CSV table of C-alpha atoms in Angstrom, one decimal:
chain,number,residue,atom,x,y,z
A,1,UNK,CA,0.0,0.0,0.0
A,2,UNK,CA,1.4,3.4,-0.9
A,3,UNK,CA,-1.2,6.1,-0.1
A,4,UNK,CA,-1.4,7.4,3.5
A,5,UNK,CA,-5.2,6.6,3.6
A,6,UNK,CA,-4.5,3.0,2.6
A,7,UNK,CA,-1.7,2.7,5.2
A,8,UNK,CA,-4.0,4.2,7.9
A,9,UNK,CA,-6.9,1.8,7.2
A,10,UNK,CA,-4.5,-1.2,7.1
A,11,UNK,CA,-3.1,-0.3,10.5
A,12,UNK,CA,0.4,0.7,9.2
A,13,UNK,CA,2.3,3.8,10.2
A,14,UNK,CA,0.9,6.8,8.3
A,15,UNK,CA,1.1,10.6,8.2
A,16,UNK,CA,-2.2,12.1,9.5
A,17,UNK,CA,-1.2,15.5,8.0
A,18,UNK,CA,-1.6,14.0,4.5
A,19,UNK,CA,-3.7,16.5,2.4
A,20,UNK,CA,-6.2,13.8,1.4
A,21,UNK,CA,-6.8,12.8,5.1
A,22,UNK,CA,-7.0,16.4,6.2
A,23,UNK,CA,-9.7,17.0,3.5
A,24,UNK,CA,-11.6,13.9,4.6
A,25,UNK,CA,-11.5,14.9,8.3
A,26,UNK,CA,-12.8,18.3,7.4
A,27,UNK,CA,-15.7,16.8,5.3
A,28,UNK,CA,-16.5,14.5,8.3
A,29,UNK,CA,-16.5,17.5,10.6
A,30,UNK,CA,-19.0,19.3,8.4
A,31,UNK,CA,-21.3,16.2,8.5
A,32,UNK,CA,-20.7,16.0,12.3
A,33,UNK,CA,-21.8,19.6,12.7
A,34,UNK,CA,-25.0,19.0,10.7
A,35,UNK,CA,-25.8,15.8,12.6
A,36,UNK,CA,-25.1,17.3,16.0
A,37,UNK,CA,-27.5,20.1,15.2
A,38,UNK,CA,-30.4,17.7,14.9
A,39,UNK,CA,-32.8,16.2,17.4
A,40,UNK,CA,-34.5,12.8,17.6
A,41,UNK,CA,-37.6,14.0,15.7
A,42,UNK,CA,-35.3,14.9,12.7
A,43,UNK,CA,-35.2,11.2,11.7
A,44,UNK,CA,-35.2,11.6,7.9
A,45,UNK,CA,-32.4,14.3,8.1
A,46,UNK,CA,-30.4,12.1,10.4
A,47,UNK,CA,-30.7,9.1,8.1
A,48,UNK,CA,-29.6,11.1,5.1
A,49,UNK,CA,-26.5,12.4,7.0
A,50,UNK,CA,-25.6,9.0,8.4
A,51,UNK,CA,-25.9,7.4,4.9
A,52,UNK,CA,-23.4,10.0,3.6
A,53,UNK,CA,-21.1,9.8,6.7
A,54,UNK,CA,-20.8,6.1,7.8
A,55,UNK,CA,-19.3,3.2,6.0
A,56,UNK,CA,-22.5,1.2,6.5
A,57,UNK,CA,-25.4,0.9,8.9
A,58,UNK,CA,-28.2,-1.6,9.3
A,59,UNK,CA,-31.9,-0.8,9.7
A,60,UNK,CA,-33.2,1.0,12.8
A,61,UNK,CA,-29.9,2.3,14.1
A,62,UNK,CA,-30.2,5.2,16.6
A,63,UNK,CA,-27.4,7.6,17.4
A,64,UNK,CA,-28.1,10.4,19.9
A,65,UNK,CA,-26.3,13.7,19.2
A,66,UNK,CA,-23.7,14.7,19.9
A,67,UNK,CA,-21.7,12.1,18.1
A,68,UNK,CA,-18.0,12.4,17.3
A,69,UNK,CA,-15.8,10.6,14.8
A,70,UNK,CA,-12.7,11.1,12.8
A,71,UNK,CA,-13.8,10.0,9.3
A,72,UNK,CA,-17.0,8.0,9.5
A,73,UNK,CA,-16.4,5.8,6.5
A,74,UNK,CA,-14.6,3.2,8.7
A,75,UNK,CA,-17.7,2.7,10.9
A,76,UNK,CA,-20.0,-0.2,10.2
A,77,UNK,CA,-23.1,-0.7,12.3
A,78,UNK,CA,-25.4,-3.7,12.3
A,79,UNK,CA,-29.2,-3.5,12.6
A,80,UNK,CA,-30.8,-2.0,15.7
A,81,UNK,CA,-27.6,-0.6,17.1
A,82,UNK,CA,-28.0,2.2,19.7
A,83,UNK,CA,-25.4,4.8,20.7
A,84,UNK,CA,-26.4,7.2,23.4
A,85,UNK,CA,-25.3,10.8,23.8
A,86,UNK,CA,-21.7,11.9,23.5
A,87,UNK,CA,-20.1,8.8,22.0
A,88,UNK,CA,-16.6,9.2,20.4
A,89,UNK,CA,-15.5,6.7,17.7
A,90,UNK,CA,-12.0,7.4,16.4
A,91,UNK,CA,-12.1,5.4,13.2
A,92,UNK,CA,-8.7,5.5,11.6
A,93,UNK,CA,-9.2,1.8,11.2
A,94,UNK,CA,-12.5,-0.1,10.9
A,95,UNK,CA,-15.0,-0.2,13.7
A,96,UNK,CA,-17.6,-3.0,13.3
A,97,UNK,CA,-20.5,-3.1,15.7
A,98,UNK,CA,-22.9,-6.1,15.6
A,99,UNK,CA,-26.7,-6.1,15.5
A,100,UNK,CA,-28.7,-5.1,18.6
A,101,UNK,CA,-25.6,-3.7,20.4
A,102,UNK,CA,-26.4,-0.9,22.9
A,103,UNK,CA,-23.7,1.6,23.8
A,104,UNK,CA,-24.1,4.0,26.8
A,105,UNK,CA,-23.4,7.7,26.9
A,106,UNK,CA,-19.9,9.2,26.7
A,107,UNK,CA,-18.4,5.8,25.6
A,108,UNK,CA,-15.2,6.0,23.6
A,109,UNK,CA,-14.2,3.5,20.9
A,110,UNK,CA,-10.7,4.3,19.8
A,111,UNK,CA,-8.8,2.7,17.0
A,112,UNK,CA,-6.2,5.5,16.8
A,113,UNK,CA,-2.9,4.8,18.5
A,114,UNK,CA,0.6,6.2,18.7
A,115,UNK,CA,4.0,4.6,18.4
A,116,UNK,CA,5.7,3.8,21.7
A,117,UNK,CA,9.1,4.7,20.2
A,118,UNK,CA,9.8,8.5,20.8
A,119,UNK,CA,11.7,8.9,17.5
A,120,UNK,CA,8.8,7.5,15.5
A,121,UNK,CA,6.3,9.7,17.3
A,122,UNK,CA,8.6,12.7,16.8
A,123,UNK,CA,8.5,11.9,13.0
A,124,UNK,CA,4.8,12.6,13.1
A,125,UNK,CA,3.7,9.0,12.4
A,126,UNK,CA,0.6,7.3,13.8
A,127,UNK,CA,-1.2,4.0,13.4
A,128,UNK,CA,-4.3,2.3,14.4
A,129,UNK,CA,-5.9,-1.1,15.1
A,130,UNK,CA,-9.4,-2.1,14.2
A,131,UNK,CA,-12.1,-2.8,16.8
A,132,UNK,CA,-14.8,-5.5,16.5
A,133,UNK,CA,-17.9,-5.5,18.7
A,134,UNK,CA,-20.2,-8.5,18.5
A,135,UNK,CA,-24.0,-8.9,18.4
A,136,UNK,CA,-26.2,-8.0,21.4
A,137,UNK,CA,-23.4,-6.4,23.4
A,138,UNK,CA,-24.2,-3.9,26.2
A,139,UNK,CA,-21.6,-1.3,26.9
A,140,UNK,CA,-22.2,0.9,30.0
A,141,UNK,CA,-21.8,4.7,30.0
A,142,UNK,CA,-18.3,6.1,30.0
A,143,UNK,CA,-16.6,2.9,28.9
A,144,UNK,CA,-13.3,3.1,27.0
A,145,UNK,CA,-12.4,0.5,24.3
A,146,UNK,CA,-8.7,0.7,23.3
A,147,UNK,CA,-7.2,-0.1,19.9
A,148,UNK,CA,-7.3,-3.6,18.6
A,149,UNK,CA,-9.9,-5.1,21.0
A,150,UNK,CA,-12.6,-7.6,20.0
A,151,UNK,CA,-15.8,-7.9,22.1
A,152,UNK,CA,-17.7,-11.2,21.7
A,153,UNK,CA,-21.4,-11.6,21.2
A,154,UNK,CA,-23.7,-11.1,24.3
A,155,UNK,CA,-20.9,-9.6,26.4
A,156,UNK,CA,-21.5,-6.8,28.9
A,157,UNK,CA,-19.0,-4.1,29.6
A,158,UNK,CA,-19.6,-2.2,32.9
A,159,UNK,CA,-19.9,1.6,33.0
A,160,UNK,CA,-16.5,3.3,33.1
A,161,UNK,CA,-14.6,0.1,32.2
A,162,UNK,CA,-11.3,0.5,30.4
A,163,UNK,CA,-11.1,-2.4,27.9
A,164,UNK,CA,-7.5,-3.2,27.1
A,165,UNK,CA,-7.9,-6.8,26.0
A,166,UNK,CA,-10.4,-8.9,24.1
A,167,UNK,CA,-13.7,-9.7,25.9
A,168,UNK,CA,-15.0,-13.3,25.2
A,169,UNK,CA,-18.6,-13.9,24.2
A,170,UNK,CA,-21.2,-13.9,27.0
A,171,UNK,CA,-18.6,-12.4,29.5
A,172,UNK,CA,-19.2,-9.4,31.8
A,173,UNK,CA,-16.2,-7.2,32.5
A,174,UNK,CA,-15.7,-4.1,34.6
A,175,UNK,CA,-13.0,-2.0,36.1
A,176,UNK,CA,-9.7,-0.4,35.0
A,177,UNK,CA,-8.3,-2.4,33.4
A,178,UNK,CA,-11.5,-4.3,32.6
A,179,UNK,CA,-11.5,-7.8,34.1
A,180,UNK,CA,-14.2,-10.6,34.0
A,181,UNK,CA,-16.6,-10.5,36.9
A,182,UNK,CA,-17.0,-13.8,38.7
A,183,UNK,CA,-20.7,-14.8,38.7
A,184,UNK,CA,-22.1,-15.1,42.3
A,185,UNK,CA,-24.1,-18.2,43.2
A,186,UNK,CA,-27.7,-17.1,43.9
A,187,UNK,CA,-27.7,-19.3,47.0
A,188,UNK,CA,-24.9,-17.2,48.6
């Protein structure tokens, strides 16, 4: 891959100041400004903006404004996905969210990352890692999902959790860093 956009999407080191990427972020911000000026009853307007902005979305998705993204075209939502107020999705790499997933307010889903090596950071290079969220996941408000994580179907992420590792299907995690909760026996 040669272009900075292709490098970015592939998770390779890239230059975020590339003119094409700067133009695409500006275009995304214009759509973001329009979307964030709407209210729930502006359903048709919201659908039109989301169709221009996101990579794909299933039927009956609901995203409460304000909603913040880098590009939009790397975000893919299944059917009946719900994002509450103030969610941030930094989509330098693909973000895929499965059907019927519900995401609480102020949640951050961040594919953007920075090199650990100071010289590479100083050179102005960045990279990202994709995030995959399964079907019927519930993410509590204020959760933070870091680059490269996968969340399995039917998982629950507690409010305020910082997800640094993959979450297996049907597992509940909470805390910082997020760890599986041990189910209590109802006879205790």
